Tab-separated table of C-alpha atoms in Angstrom:
chain	number	residue	atom	x	y	z
A	18	MET	CA	0.000	0.000	0.000
A	19	ASN	CA	1.433	3.386	-0.848
A	20	ALA	CA	0.881	6.837	0.572
A	21	ARG	CA	-1.624	7.743	-2.098
A	22	SER	CA	-3.972	4.829	-1.379
A	23	PRO	CA	-7.149	5.856	0.411
A	24	ALA	CA	-7.353	4.718	3.994
A	25	ALA	CA	-9.063	1.339	4.305
A	26	PRO	CA	-12.677	1.514	5.468
A	27	LEU	CA	-12.641	0.692	9.149
A	28	ASP	CA	-15.652	0.745	11.391
A	29	GLU	CA	-15.733	1.780	15.005
A	30	LEU	CA	-15.172	-1.750	16.319
A	31	ASP	CA	-12.162	-2.233	14.008
A	32	ARG	CA	-10.625	0.935	15.455
A	33	ARG	CA	-11.320	-0.103	19.018
A	34	ILE	CA	-9.724	-3.494	18.290
A	35	ILE	CA	-6.615	-1.849	16.802
A	36	ASN	CA	-6.310	0.511	19.757
A	37	ALA	CA	-6.862	-2.203	22.358
A	38	LEU	CA	-4.406	-4.582	20.716
A	39	GLN	CA	-1.589	-2.047	20.643
A	40	GLY	CA	-1.526	-2.356	24.419
A	41	GLY	CA	-0.707	-5.460	26.382
A	42	PHE	CA	-2.268	-8.630	24.972
A	43	PRO	CA	-3.019	-11.131	27.752
A	44	ILE	CA	-0.871	-14.190	28.352
A	45	SER	CA	-3.665	-16.476	29.466
A	46	ASP	CA	-5.523	-19.604	28.348
A	47	GLU	CA	-8.087	-17.734	26.219
A	48	PRO	CA	-6.610	-14.293	25.555
A	49	TYR	CA	-8.836	-13.459	22.575
A	50	ARG	CA	-11.932	-14.160	24.671
A	51	GLU	CA	-10.642	-11.806	27.382
A	52	VAL	CA	-10.023	-9.015	24.881
A	53	ALA	CA	-13.377	-9.644	23.184
A	54	ASP	CA	-15.166	-9.425	26.548
A	55	SER	CA	-13.475	-6.111	27.318
A	56	LEU	CA	-14.555	-4.766	23.915
A	57	GLY	CA	-18.126	-6.038	24.212
A	58	THR	CA	-17.809	-8.432	21.278
A	59	THR	CA	-17.354	-12.159	20.808
A	60	GLU	CA	-14.174	-14.148	20.472
A	61	ALA	CA	-15.281	-15.362	17.023
A	62	GLU	CA	-15.952	-11.803	15.831
A	63	LEU	CA	-12.590	-10.581	17.147
A	64	LEU	CA	-10.703	-13.437	15.466
A	65	ALA	CA	-12.557	-12.885	12.161
A	66	ARG	CA	-11.833	-9.150	12.192
A	67	LEU	CA	-8.175	-9.678	13.057
A	68	GLN	CA	-7.845	-12.127	10.175
A	69	ARG	CA	-9.570	-9.681	7.793
A	70	MET	CA	-7.385	-6.751	8.860
A	71	LEU	CA	-4.261	-8.878	8.384
A	72	ASP	CA	-5.497	-10.077	4.971
A	73	THR	CA	-6.234	-6.504	3.839
A	74	LYS	CA	-2.919	-5.248	5.291
A	75	VAL	CA	-4.580	-2.824	7.688
A	76	LEU	CA	-2.446	-4.684	10.206
A	77	THR	CA	0.996	-5.742	9.088
A	78	ARG	CA	1.423	-8.110	11.995
A	79	PHE	CA	-0.133	-9.405	15.178
A	80	GLY	CA	2.046	-11.083	17.799
A	81	PRO	CA	5.054	-10.592	20.046
A	82	MET	CA	7.369	-7.735	19.089
A	83	PHE	CA	10.864	-8.999	19.765
A	84	GLN	CA	13.717	-6.734	20.835
A	85	ILE	CA	16.293	-8.824	18.991
A	86	GLU	CA	19.175	-6.871	20.555
A	87	ARG	CA	18.219	-8.300	23.961
A	88	LEU	CA	18.437	-11.742	22.322
A	89	GLY	CA	21.969	-11.126	21.052
A	90	GLY	CA	21.066	-9.720	17.634
A	91	ARG	CA	20.988	-6.278	16.036
A	92	PHE	CA	18.627	-3.818	14.395
A	93	VAL	CA	20.286	-1.242	12.101
A	94	LEU	CA	18.702	1.508	10.028
A	95	ALA	CA	20.338	1.886	6.615
A	96	ALA	CA	19.794	3.878	3.444
A	97	LEU	CA	20.572	3.850	-0.254
A	98	ALA	CA	20.580	6.576	-2.912
A	99	VAL	CA	18.837	4.663	-5.697
A	100	PRO	CA	18.771	6.008	-9.263
A	101	GLU	CA	15.096	6.545	-10.179
A	102	ALA	CA	15.358	4.321	-13.256
A	103	ARG	CA	16.522	1.422	-11.109
A	104	PHE	CA	14.141	1.888	-8.203
A	105	ALA	CA	11.927	-1.173	-8.807
A	106	GLU	CA	14.907	-3.434	-9.518
A	107	VAL	CA	16.779	-2.310	-6.388
A	108	THR	CA	13.613	-2.628	-4.270
A	109	ALA	CA	13.363	-6.279	-5.330
A	110	GLN	CA	17.074	-6.862	-4.639
A	111	VAL	CA	16.903	-5.324	-1.166
A	112	ASN	CA	13.557	-6.848	-0.166
A	113	ALA	CA	14.781	-10.315	-1.163
A	114	LEU	CA	16.916	-10.435	1.990
A	115	PRO	CA	15.032	-11.871	4.992
A	116	GLU	CA	17.203	-9.562	7.120
A	117	VAL	CA	15.313	-6.563	5.682
A	118	ALA	CA	12.462	-6.143	8.178
A	119	HIS	CA	10.990	-2.883	6.841
A	120	ASN	CA	11.705	-0.750	3.826
A	121	TYR	CA	10.327	2.691	2.988
A	122	ARG	CA	10.663	4.999	0.036
A	123	ARG	CA	11.408	8.556	1.202
A	124	GLU	CA	11.707	11.895	-0.559
A	125	HIS	CA	15.436	12.628	-0.407
A	126	ALA	CA	18.624	11.848	-2.350
A	127	LEU	CA	18.820	8.911	0.083
A	128	ASN	CA	15.478	7.615	-1.147
A	129	MET	CA	15.369	4.072	0.254
A	130	TRP	CA	15.458	3.525	4.024
A	131	PHE	CA	15.327	0.062	5.501
A	132	VAL	CA	15.838	-1.709	8.813
A	133	LEU	CA	18.108	-4.738	8.994
A	134	ALA	CA	17.311	-7.209	11.777
A	135	THR	CA	19.795	-10.013	12.385
A	136	GLU	CA	20.264	-12.722	14.942
A	137	THR	CA	23.933	-11.881	15.487
A	138	PRO	CA	25.940	-8.630	15.398
A	139	GLU	CA	28.011	-9.992	12.485
A	140	GLY	CA	24.845	-10.552	10.463
A	141	ILE	CA	24.517	-6.818	9.838
A	142	ALA	CA	27.837	-6.473	7.994
A	143	GLN	CA	27.056	-9.613	5.999
A	144	ALA	CA	23.644	-8.288	4.957
A	145	ILE	CA	25.144	-4.920	3.987
A	146	ALA	CA	27.821	-6.659	1.911
A	147	ARG	CA	25.149	-8.692	0.125
A	148	ILE	CA	23.073	-5.607	-0.642
A	149	GLU	CA	26.113	-3.732	-1.935
A	150	ALA	CA	27.084	-6.707	-4.113
A	151	ALA	CA	23.550	-7.155	-5.472
A	152	THR	CA	22.861	-3.480	-6.168
A	153	GLY	CA	26.322	-2.028	-6.791
A	154	LEU	CA	25.299	0.869	-4.527
A	155	PRO	CA	26.956	1.963	-1.267
A	156	VAL	CA	24.868	1.339	1.851
A	157	PHE	CA	24.799	4.113	4.447
A	158	ALA	CA	24.361	2.468	7.841
A	159	PHE	CA	22.970	4.415	10.776
A	160	PRO	CA	23.296	2.171	13.831
A	161	LYS	CA	21.689	3.716	16.867
A	162	LEU	CA	24.089	5.216	19.374
A	163	ARG	CA	21.407	6.000	21.934
A	164	GLU	CA	17.700	5.274	22.155
A	165	PHE	CA	15.770	8.153	23.699
A	166	PHE	CA	12.261	6.850	23.129
A	167	VAL	CA	10.381	4.154	21.258
A	168	ASP	CA	6.636	3.634	21.352
A	169	MET	CA	5.155	2.699	18.017
A	170	ARG	CA	1.532	2.808	19.150
A	171	LEU	CA	-0.694	5.036	17.011
A	172	LYS	CA	-4.348	5.669	17.835
A	173	ALA	CA	-6.615	4.424	15.039
B	3	MET	CA	24.107	-9.516	26.022
B	4	ASN	CA	23.786	-13.236	26.605
B	5	ALA	CA	22.778	-15.509	23.782
B	6	PRO	CA	19.144	-16.524	23.988
B	7	ASP	CA	18.490	-20.024	25.163
B	8	ASP	CA	16.880	-22.514	22.894
B	9	LEU	CA	13.256	-21.996	23.962
B	10	ASP	CA	13.543	-18.206	23.539
B	11	ARG	CA	14.830	-18.698	20.030
B	12	ARG	CA	12.219	-21.297	19.141
B	13	LEU	CA	9.477	-18.973	20.408
B	14	VAL	CA	10.834	-16.173	18.198
B	15	ILE	CA	10.828	-18.421	15.147
B	16	ALA	CA	7.363	-19.829	15.934
B	17	THR	CA	5.722	-16.400	16.409
B	18	GLN	CA	7.728	-13.905	14.350
B	19	ALA	CA	5.150	-14.121	11.552
B	20	GLY	CA	2.338	-13.790	14.096
B	21	LEU	CA	0.533	-15.275	17.068
B	22	PRO	CA	-1.900	-18.047	16.025
B	23	LEU	CA	-5.465	-16.763	15.539
B	24	VAL	CA	-7.111	-19.573	17.465
B	25	PRO	CA	-8.960	-19.458	20.801
B	26	ARG	CA	-6.029	-21.001	22.740
B	27	PRO	CA	-2.947	-19.663	20.920
B	28	TYR	CA	-0.435	-20.486	23.657
B	29	ASP	CA	-1.671	-24.086	23.826
B	30	LEU	CA	-1.111	-24.403	20.086
B	31	LEU	CA	2.414	-22.986	20.405
B	32	ALA	CA	3.130	-25.394	23.244
B	33	GLU	CA	2.049	-28.303	21.073
B	34	GLN	CA	4.219	-27.094	18.173
B	35	LEU	CA	7.243	-26.641	20.434
B	36	GLY	CA	6.789	-29.804	22.508
B	37	VAL	CA	6.595	-28.006	25.853
B	38	SER	CA	3.720	-27.404	28.257
B	39	PRO	CA	1.312	-24.473	27.845
B	40	ALA	CA	2.371	-23.281	31.306
B	41	GLU	CA	5.994	-23.173	30.154
B	42	VAL	CA	5.122	-21.178	27.032
B	43	LYS	CA	3.150	-18.635	29.062
B	44	ALA	CA	5.805	-18.358	31.766
B	45	ARG	CA	8.550	-17.882	29.207
B	46	LEU	CA	6.650	-15.240	27.244
B	47	ALA	CA	5.910	-13.402	30.499
B	48	ALA	CA	9.603	-13.545	31.411
B	49	MET	CA	10.597	-12.255	27.959
B	50	LEU	CA	8.171	-9.347	28.368
B	51	ALA	CA	9.486	-8.555	31.839
B	52	SER	CA	13.097	-8.511	30.631
B	53	GLY	CA	12.385	-6.476	27.485
B	54	ARG	CA	13.240	-9.322	25.091
B	55	ILE	CA	9.646	-8.798	23.962
B	56	ARG	CA	8.599	-5.142	23.819
B	57	ARG	CA	4.896	-6.020	23.786
B	58	ILE	CA	2.472	-8.517	22.314
B	59	GLY	CA	0.091	-6.782	19.973
B	60	ALA	CA	-0.933	-5.441	16.617
B	61	VAL	CA	1.197	-3.439	14.195
B	62	PRO	CA	-1.080	-1.237	12.100
B	63	ASN	CA	-0.200	-0.016	8.654
B	64	HIS	CA	0.175	3.727	9.328
B	65	TYR	CA	-1.417	4.713	6.062
B	66	ALA	CA	-4.407	2.399	6.489
B	67	ILE	CA	-5.380	3.911	9.842
B	68	GLY	CA	-5.124	7.478	8.572
B	69	TYR	CA	-1.507	8.506	9.295
B	70	THR	CA	-0.800	9.407	5.692
B	71	ALA	CA	2.016	11.840	6.523
B	72	ASN	CA	5.017	10.059	7.991
B	73	GLY	CA	8.024	12.287	8.464
B	74	MET	CA	11.449	11.191	9.608
B	75	SER	CA	12.804	14.432	11.051
B	76	VAL	CA	16.594	14.565	11.261
B	77	TRP	CA	18.645	17.115	13.189
B	78	ASP	CA	22.260	18.231	13.459
B	79	VAL	CA	22.539	18.726	17.217
B	80	ASP	CA	25.623	19.849	19.125
B	81	ASP	CA	27.133	16.681	20.616
B	82	ALA	CA	27.603	18.431	23.950
B	83	HIS	CA	23.835	18.791	24.336
B	84	ILE	CA	22.410	15.784	22.545
B	85	GLU	CA	21.717	13.657	25.604
B	86	ALA	CA	19.474	16.164	27.378
B	87	LEU	CA	17.869	17.362	24.160
B	88	GLY	CA	17.270	13.839	22.853
B	89	GLN	CA	15.462	12.969	26.058
B	90	ALA	CA	13.361	16.137	25.795
B	91	ILE	CA	12.393	15.360	22.190
B	92	GLY	CA	11.641	11.742	23.095
B	93	ARG	CA	9.174	12.984	25.714
B	94	LEU	CA	7.062	14.846	23.129
B	95	ASP	CA	3.820	12.911	22.812
B	96	PHE	CA	3.813	12.973	19.002
B	97	VAL	CA	7.303	11.465	18.595
B	98	THR	CA	7.097	7.679	18.176
B	99	HIS	CA	10.826	6.939	17.916
B	100	CYS	CA	13.844	9.060	18.846
B	101	TYR	CA	17.450	7.977	18.407
B	102	GLU	CA	20.958	9.361	18.264
B	103	ARG	CA	22.736	7.990	15.181
B	104	PRO	CA	26.149	8.666	13.613
B	105	ARG	CA	26.635	11.474	11.096
B	106	ARG	CA	27.895	10.484	7.621
B	107	LEU	CA	29.901	13.570	6.713
B	108	PRO	CA	29.976	15.359	4.396
B	109	ASP	CA	26.685	14.087	2.940
B	110	TRP	CA	24.723	13.555	6.113
B	111	PRO	CA	25.276	15.977	9.027
B	112	TYR	CA	22.315	14.775	11.127
B	113	ASN	CA	22.768	12.885	14.402
B	114	LEU	CA	19.271	12.976	15.956
B	115	PHE	CA	16.318	11.172	14.355
B	116	ALA	CA	12.714	11.711	15.510
B	117	MET	CA	9.755	10.097	13.735
B	118	VAL	CA	6.555	12.141	13.472
B	119	HIS	CA	3.258	10.702	12.146
B	120	ALA	CA	0.112	12.717	11.355
B	121	GLY	CA	-2.860	12.888	9.032
B	122	ASP	CA	-1.295	15.513	6.779
B	123	ARG	CA	2.093	17.075	6.049
B	124	ALA	CA	1.172	20.503	7.428
B	125	THR	CA	0.603	18.932	10.848
B	126	VAL	CA	3.932	17.117	10.639
B	127	GLN	CA	5.642	20.411	9.729
B	128	ALA	CA	3.999	22.204	12.658
B	129	ARG	CA	5.302	19.501	14.986
B	130	VAL	CA	8.738	19.740	13.420
B	131	SER	CA	8.652	23.477	14.222
B	132	GLU	CA	7.929	22.596	17.845
B	133	ILE	CA	10.976	20.318	17.870
B	134	ALA	CA	13.085	23.098	16.309
B	135	ALA	CA	11.964	25.531	19.010
B	136	LEU	CA	12.862	23.040	21.709
B	137	LEU	CA	16.318	22.376	20.254
B	138	GLY	CA	17.050	26.103	19.850
B	139	PRO	CA	20.603	27.179	19.007
B	140	ALA	CA	22.064	23.720	19.769
B	141	CYS	CA	20.628	22.638	16.401
B	142	ARG	CA	22.604	23.669	13.295
B	143	GLY	CA	20.216	22.318	10.670
B	144	HIS	CA	17.463	19.843	9.978
B	145	ASP	CA	15.441	18.089	7.297
B	146	VAL	CA	12.218	16.039	7.114
B	147	LEU	CA	12.123	12.924	4.949
B	148	PHE	CA	8.515	12.003	4.167
B	149	SER	CA	7.774	8.405	3.269
B	150	THR	CA	5.885	7.920	0.024
B	151	GLU	CA	5.599	4.149	-0.065
B	152	ILE	CA	5.925	1.126	2.192
B	153	LEU	CA	8.206	-1.168	0.197
B	154	LYS	CA	8.299	-3.940	2.824
B	155	LYS	CA	6.991	-4.337	6.365
B	156	THR	CA	7.313	-7.950	7.410
B	157	GLY	CA	9.273	-7.376	10.606
B	158	LEU	CA	11.931	-9.631	12.031
B	159	ARG	CA	12.614	-12.953	10.262
B	160	ILE	CA	15.321	-15.193	11.698
B	161	GLY	CA	15.979	-18.883	11.372
B	162	GLY	CA	16.358	-19.111	7.622
B	163	ASP	CA	12.821	-20.219	6.784
B	164	GLY	CA	11.933	-16.909	5.205
């Protein structure tokens, strides 16, 4: 989905589900039933709506968000200056790596910004080397030096 | 940081694409991993408590829920002041991520990154002006890189099974 696509039609319950599920999901025997009860809906309705929102890409994911650095791995933000004529080709080359967790087109000379997520610190340099070999373009890596704040929740 | 033990890693691989959408998701994971449901729940709770899991929940597509203007604001902040200023920017309620990152001179003079999401670019720009006011003379320049397309958003994938 790109920035010019209209927002997906979401009803009030969809939005309440999205907002509720950006908080803490229960770790219990029947967590969906608990959330459904708190939203005044049924477990079956909640599961069906979650599946639909995943299928239509309103949600890109539902599950645990791992901080891979606390598991010995690394996240690194990186960027490329991609010639316009090669943009689709380079997108395919970069996205082909499982280490590329997210990738965004941005308006700047550095027009492709992606996050590498690897299980080991060495994995980052290996992924960068593979991208440079595949694309012939230099990768600008921006490893974080300090994290001041992260909270990705956005009210729907 | 210590290497994760085997169950941590197997839980990552089993759930990185998503938590099962079934009434008893942790029971299903337990069955897949050959451990008890109680062990799965205890381990996930421990991973949450230690920060190995940030949270369990939904990741919305920003565009689909109405945040059509997504600006990565980047700032060239005096190194002597970046710690205090980074914390101040991180406390702004409209900033979803805030990091210090290395400059790449001469092309890239910016060392502070703050992500700002809103329904339109004018709102993002107004918020960027608030950040500029807060940084004051310690900031020597800035830019805002708007995203125009999500090219990929799968999240973490380890373990070599795609």
